Amino acid sequence: MKISIIGAGAMGGAMAEGLIKGDYVNNEDICVADPSRTVRDHFANMGITATPSNQLAAQGADMVCVVVKPWLVESVLHSIKDVLDYKEQVLVVVAAGVKASDIKTWMDKGGDMIPTFLAIPNIAIAQLQSMTFIVPALAAEQQHTEQVKALFDSMGQTIITEESHLAAGTTLASCGIAYAMRYIRAAAEGGVELGFKADDAKHIVMQTVKGAVELLEASGLHPEAAIDLVTTPGGVTIKGLNEMEHAGFTSSVIRGLKAGAK
């Protein structure tokens, strides 16, 4: 399968790196289109095709992924519309807030529509650890859905969902990775105040978060049940948790998520 990624910024570049690290496709079957010579040289040096032409990238690819800023999607789609084979190719649009109804207007060819998906991964896709939301949006058949899901499954985990849930998915997983990193930063700074060197504190917190995830995945426990296992009555853990709650920890997280979904 040949995959083209149009737009190799933070997210498109992360997708390209994930494909290179993974085993879903061979490097010679990956193409990146980007206007930046520096970006193209970076990916060419990694063994994949890089071009400044959106049209060249789109031609001949089995799956064309448009990964640009939302306000650029319309112009990029118009630039490749005439070279796309609506019967042989699949289009994946990765851009928060872009609606399927708009894509239909932009891409309609006399009533014909290319199989189109909306997808929202996060930047951990570069490390094959993304949480990706996929919406079969336009003219998508089961085999197309299986292809797109297999692509993103090779770089993390996926959920097939509805377009109405994409905003929530974006804030929970795509924005959410930044929220998780903010916790790591805050805890690391606390570690410095407790006497550790900055790099040691960051390492300690990162390993602790990784361990928490591994424990929850292995046990299947609800987070609160797992918390109870390490919360001794009258001990330091419950004191720390309660102090965080007094400062609005849970409420702040929920309010941040809801703000991001608006």
Tab-separated table of C-alpha atoms in Angstrom:
chain	number	residue	atom	x	y	z
A	1	MET	CA	0.000	0.000	0.000
A	2	LYS	CA	1.287	3.455	-0.930
A	3	ILE	CA	0.658	6.269	1.561
A	4	SER	CA	1.052	9.983	0.862
A	5	ILE	CA	1.038	12.647	3.545
A	6	ILE	CA	0.393	16.179	2.361
A	7	GLY	CA	1.699	18.536	5.024
A	8	ALA	CA	4.603	17.472	7.232
A	9	GLY	CA	4.263	19.905	10.122
A	10	ALA	CA	3.974	18.771	13.735
A	11	MET	CA	1.201	16.246	13.125
A	12	GLY	CA	1.955	15.271	9.532
A	13	GLY	CA	5.619	14.900	10.372
A	14	ALA	CA	4.760	12.753	13.395
A	15	MET	CA	2.612	10.528	11.173
A	16	ALA	CA	5.452	10.151	8.690
A	17	GLU	CA	7.886	9.248	11.468
A	18	GLY	CA	5.412	6.694	12.816
A	19	LEU	CA	5.040	5.078	9.406
A	20	ILE	CA	8.815	4.916	9.033
A	21	LYS	CA	9.254	3.311	12.459
A	22	GLY	CA	6.357	0.913	11.988
A	23	ASP	CA	6.017	-2.094	9.718
A	24	TYR	CA	2.700	-1.364	8.014
A	25	VAL	CA	4.315	-0.060	4.814
A	26	ASN	CA	7.799	-0.015	3.337
A	27	ASN	CA	9.713	3.265	3.241
A	28	GLU	CA	9.647	3.308	-0.556
A	29	ASP	CA	5.840	3.389	-0.401
A	30	ILE	CA	5.711	6.530	1.782
A	31	CYS	CA	5.614	9.996	0.252
A	32	VAL	CA	5.574	13.365	1.989
A	33	ALA	CA	4.661	16.673	0.353
A	34	ASP	CA	5.702	19.892	2.055
A	35	PRO	CA	6.745	23.370	0.863
A	36	SER	CA	9.735	23.479	3.225
A	37	ARG	CA	13.028	22.308	1.738
A	38	THR	CA	14.365	21.642	5.227
A	39	VAL	CA	11.420	19.382	6.020
A	40	ARG	CA	11.719	17.554	2.705
A	41	ASP	CA	15.435	16.980	3.179
A	42	HIS	CA	14.798	15.632	6.679
A	43	PHE	CA	12.402	12.977	5.431
A	44	ALA	CA	14.362	12.200	2.287
A	45	ASN	CA	17.325	11.436	4.552
A	46	MET	CA	15.066	9.006	6.422
A	47	GLY	CA	14.522	7.028	3.232
A	48	ILE	CA	11.118	8.152	1.990
A	49	THR	CA	10.037	10.211	-1.012
A	50	ALA	CA	9.673	13.948	-0.407
A	51	THR	CA	8.268	16.451	-2.879
A	52	PRO	CA	7.112	20.087	-2.894
A	53	SER	CA	4.164	19.101	-5.134
A	54	ASN	CA	0.836	18.121	-3.590
A	55	GLN	CA	-0.279	16.814	-6.968
A	56	LEU	CA	2.703	14.506	-7.378
A	57	ALA	CA	2.210	13.156	-3.866
A	58	ALA	CA	-1.471	12.482	-4.478
A	59	GLN	CA	-1.004	10.682	-7.795
A	60	GLY	CA	-0.747	6.937	-7.472
A	61	ALA	CA	-1.107	6.726	-3.704
A	62	ASP	CA	-3.611	4.244	-2.322
A	63	MET	CA	-4.296	6.525	0.625
A	64	VAL	CA	-3.851	10.303	0.592
A	65	CYS	CA	-3.635	11.948	4.013
A	66	VAL	CA	-4.151	15.713	4.085
A	67	VAL	CA	-2.587	16.919	7.333
A	68	VAL	CA	-2.580	20.711	7.290
A	69	LYS	CA	-4.012	23.569	9.339
A	70	PRO	CA	-7.821	23.669	9.139
A	71	TRP	CA	-7.885	26.904	7.148
A	72	LEU	CA	-5.630	25.349	4.498
A	73	VAL	CA	-7.665	22.202	3.904
A	74	GLU	CA	-9.954	23.677	1.239
A	75	SER	CA	-7.111	25.022	-0.900
A	76	VAL	CA	-5.093	21.811	-0.580
A	77	LEU	CA	-8.064	19.665	-1.551
A	78	HIS	CA	-8.776	21.874	-4.557
A	79	SER	CA	-5.128	21.535	-5.600
A	80	ILE	CA	-5.294	17.724	-5.743
A	81	LYS	CA	-8.928	17.178	-6.740
A	82	ASP	CA	-8.265	16.725	-10.450
A	83	VAL	CA	-5.498	14.144	-9.982
A	84	LEU	CA	-7.339	11.931	-7.499
A	85	ASP	CA	-8.869	8.650	-8.678
A	86	TYR	CA	-12.188	8.486	-6.855
A	87	LYS	CA	-12.600	4.761	-7.551
A	88	GLU	CA	-9.135	3.629	-6.471
A	89	GLN	CA	-7.962	6.016	-3.746
A	90	VAL	CA	-8.958	6.854	-0.184
A	91	LEU	CA	-8.763	10.347	1.327
A	92	VAL	CA	-8.006	10.950	5.013
A	93	VAL	CA	-8.342	14.483	6.334
A	94	VAL	CA	-6.529	15.211	9.595
A	95	ALA	CA	-7.575	18.706	10.648
A	96	ALA	CA	-9.580	19.610	13.744
A	97	GLY	CA	-12.929	21.259	13.086
A	98	VAL	CA	-13.156	20.544	9.349
A	99	LYS	CA	-16.617	19.195	8.567
A	100	ALA	CA	-17.519	16.343	6.268
A	101	SER	CA	-20.252	18.485	4.732
A	102	ASP	CA	-17.650	21.054	3.672
A	103	ILE	CA	-15.381	18.378	2.219
A	104	LYS	CA	-18.327	17.028	0.231
A	105	THR	CA	-18.906	20.480	-1.256
A	106	TRP	CA	-15.234	20.907	-2.119
A	107	MET	CA	-14.648	17.416	-3.538
A	108	ASP	CA	-17.891	16.556	-5.353
A	109	LYS	CA	-17.334	15.562	-8.987
A	110	GLY	CA	-20.710	15.505	-10.657
A	111	GLY	CA	-22.195	13.481	-7.842
A	112	ASP	CA	-19.132	11.249	-7.385
A	113	MET	CA	-17.251	11.307	-4.076
A	114	ILE	CA	-13.909	9.862	-3.087
A	115	PRO	CA	-14.072	7.617	0.024
A	116	THR	CA	-13.244	10.105	2.759
A	117	PHE	CA	-12.338	9.762	6.426
A	118	LEU	CA	-11.799	12.280	9.189
A	119	ALA	CA	-9.044	11.308	11.618
A	120	ILE	CA	-7.661	12.883	14.776
A	121	PRO	CA	-4.455	11.260	16.096
A	122	ASN	CA	-2.037	12.788	18.575
A	123	ILE	CA	1.679	13.446	18.254
A	124	ALA	CA	2.570	10.239	20.093
A	125	ILE	CA	1.900	8.638	16.711
A	126	ALA	CA	5.590	9.294	16.035
A	127	GLN	CA	6.344	6.714	18.746
A	128	LEU	CA	3.579	4.309	17.614
A	129	GLN	CA	1.531	5.269	20.681
A	130	SER	CA	-1.248	7.479	19.316
A	131	MET	CA	-4.874	7.437	20.392
A	132	THR	CA	-6.626	8.069	17.074
A	133	PHE	CA	-10.289	8.813	16.390
A	134	ILE	CA	-11.546	7.800	12.935
A	135	VAL	CA	-14.802	8.840	11.279
A	136	PRO	CA	-15.945	7.100	8.065
A	137	ALA	CA	-17.322	10.334	6.642
A	138	LEU	CA	-18.154	10.141	2.926
A	139	ALA	CA	-18.637	7.225	0.501
A	140	ALA	CA	-16.691	4.940	2.837
A	141	GLU	CA	-17.275	1.209	2.550
A	142	GLN	CA	-16.263	-1.467	5.032
A	143	GLN	CA	-13.051	-2.359	3.223
A	144	HIS	CA	-12.004	1.298	3.236
A	145	THR	CA	-12.691	1.555	6.960
A	146	GLU	CA	-10.631	-1.567	7.604
A	147	GLN	CA	-7.724	-0.124	5.598
A	148	VAL	CA	-7.717	3.189	7.438
A	149	LYS	CA	-8.110	1.528	10.827
A	150	ALA	CA	-5.254	-0.863	10.065
A	151	LEU	CA	-3.020	2.067	9.137
A	152	PHE	CA	-3.599	3.910	12.408
A	153	ASP	CA	-3.669	0.697	14.473
A	154	SER	CA	-0.082	0.175	13.327
A	155	MET	CA	0.818	3.428	15.101
A	156	GLY	CA	-1.161	3.106	18.338
A	157	GLN	CA	-4.796	2.483	19.167
A	158	THR	CA	-7.949	3.619	17.370
A	159	ILE	CA	-11.625	4.255	17.939
A	160	ILE	CA	-14.162	4.347	15.103
A	161	THR	CA	-16.588	7.068	16.079
A	162	GLU	CA	-19.062	9.651	14.814
A	163	GLU	CA	-18.241	13.137	13.625
A	164	SER	CA	-20.188	14.630	16.531
A	165	HIS	CA	-17.672	13.078	18.945
A	166	LEU	CA	-14.529	14.390	17.262
A	167	ALA	CA	-14.320	17.618	19.260
A	168	ALA	CA	-14.472	15.650	22.524
A	169	GLY	CA	-11.947	13.155	21.207
A	170	THR	CA	-9.619	15.951	20.193
A	171	THR	CA	-9.555	17.545	23.631
A	172	LEU	CA	-9.371	14.202	25.457
A	173	ALA	CA	-6.531	12.646	23.461
A	174	SER	CA	-4.964	15.123	21.047
A	175	CYS	CA	-5.009	18.125	23.398
A	176	GLY	CA	-4.969	15.661	26.275
A	177	ILE	CA	-1.390	14.642	25.613
A	178	ALA	CA	-0.400	18.244	26.361
A	179	TYR	CA	-2.442	18.154	29.553
A	180	ALA	CA	-0.631	14.974	30.627
A	181	MET	CA	2.710	16.620	29.869
A	182	ARG	CA	1.698	19.628	31.950
A	183	TYR	CA	1.119	17.307	34.916
A	184	ILE	CA	4.558	15.759	34.345
A	185	ARG	CA	6.110	19.217	34.275
A	186	ALA	CA	4.312	20.273	37.456
A	187	ALA	CA	5.238	17.078	39.308
A	188	ALA	CA	8.858	17.370	38.161
A	189	GLU	CA	9.005	20.944	39.463
A	190	GLY	CA	7.629	19.672	42.745
A	191	GLY	CA	10.367	17.060	42.743
A	192	VAL	CA	12.977	19.801	42.425
A	193	GLU	CA	11.440	21.575	45.400
A	194	LEU	CA	11.683	18.298	47.299
A	195	GLY	CA	15.413	18.164	46.584
A	196	PHE	CA	15.949	16.225	43.357
A	197	LYS	CA	17.877	17.553	40.385
A	198	ALA	CA	15.612	18.621	37.515
A	199	ASP	CA	16.514	15.788	35.144
A	200	ASP	CA	16.222	13.193	37.898
A	201	ALA	CA	12.828	14.567	38.942
A	202	LYS	CA	11.545	14.446	35.357
A	203	HIS	CA	12.754	10.864	34.945
A	204	ILE	CA	11.115	9.806	38.208
A	205	VAL	CA	7.775	11.352	37.265
A	206	MET	CA	7.790	9.967	33.719
A	207	GLN	CA	8.508	6.445	34.934
A	208	THR	CA	5.827	6.799	37.610
A	209	VAL	CA	3.201	7.856	35.044
A	210	LYS	CA	4.275	5.038	32.734
A	211	GLY	CA	3.957	2.591	35.609
A	212	ALA	CA	0.479	3.856	36.469
A	213	VAL	CA	-0.680	3.279	32.889
A	214	GLU	CA	0.848	-0.199	32.775
A	215	LEU	CA	-0.825	-1.150	36.056
A	216	LEU	CA	-4.248	0.039	34.923
A	217	GLU	CA	-3.939	-1.751	31.579
A	218	ALA	CA	-2.763	-4.997	33.187
A	219	SER	CA	-5.303	-5.040	36.009
A	220	GLY	CA	-8.332	-3.514	34.336
A	221	LEU	CA	-9.024	-1.680	37.590
A	222	HIS	CA	-10.874	1.615	37.750
A	223	PRO	CA	-8.293	4.304	38.632
A	224	GLU	CA	-9.946	4.963	41.991
A	225	ALA	CA	-9.761	1.266	42.915
A	226	ALA	CA	-6.064	1.250	42.052
A	227	ILE	CA	-5.554	4.416	44.109
A	228	ASP	CA	-7.110	2.657	47.109
A	229	LEU	CA	-4.376	-0.005	46.902
A	230	VAL	CA	-1.698	2.561	47.717
A	231	THR	CA	-3.687	4.828	50.027
A	232	THR	CA	-3.049	3.908	53.649
A	233	PRO	CA	-5.521	5.353	56.174
A	234	GLY	CA	-3.896	8.412	57.712
A	235	GLY	CA	-0.908	8.052	55.383
A	236	VAL	CA	0.937	10.519	53.209
A	237	THR	CA	-0.798	9.506	49.955
A	238	ILE	CA	-4.284	10.447	51.121
A	239	LYS	CA	-2.946	13.677	52.569
A	240	GLY	CA	-1.387	14.578	49.247
A	241	LEU	CA	-4.501	13.600	47.268
A	242	ASN	CA	-6.777	15.606	49.514
A	243	GLU	CA	-4.537	18.656	49.287
A	244	MET	CA	-4.669	18.434	45.479
A	245	GLU	CA	-8.458	18.163	45.599
A	246	HIS	CA	-8.660	21.184	47.912
A	247	ALA	CA	-6.826	23.057	45.161
A	248	GLY	CA	-9.366	21.837	42.598
A	249	PHE	CA	-7.340	19.150	40.824
A	250	THR	CA	-10.188	17.023	39.431
A	251	SER	CA	-12.387	20.027	38.756
A	252	SER	CA	-9.569	21.810	36.933
A	253	VAL	CA	-8.931	18.816	34.678
A	254	ILE	CA	-12.603	18.465	33.784
A	255	ARG	CA	-13.009	22.195	33.201
A	256	GLY	CA	-9.940	22.211	30.982
A	257	LEU	CA	-11.277	19.316	28.914
A	258	LYS	CA	-14.678	20.961	28.528
A	259	ALA	CA	-13.072	24.262	27.537
A	260	GLY	CA	-11.036	22.515	24.869
A	261	ALA	CA	-14.154	20.852	23.429
A	262	LYS	CA	-16.021	24.141	22.890
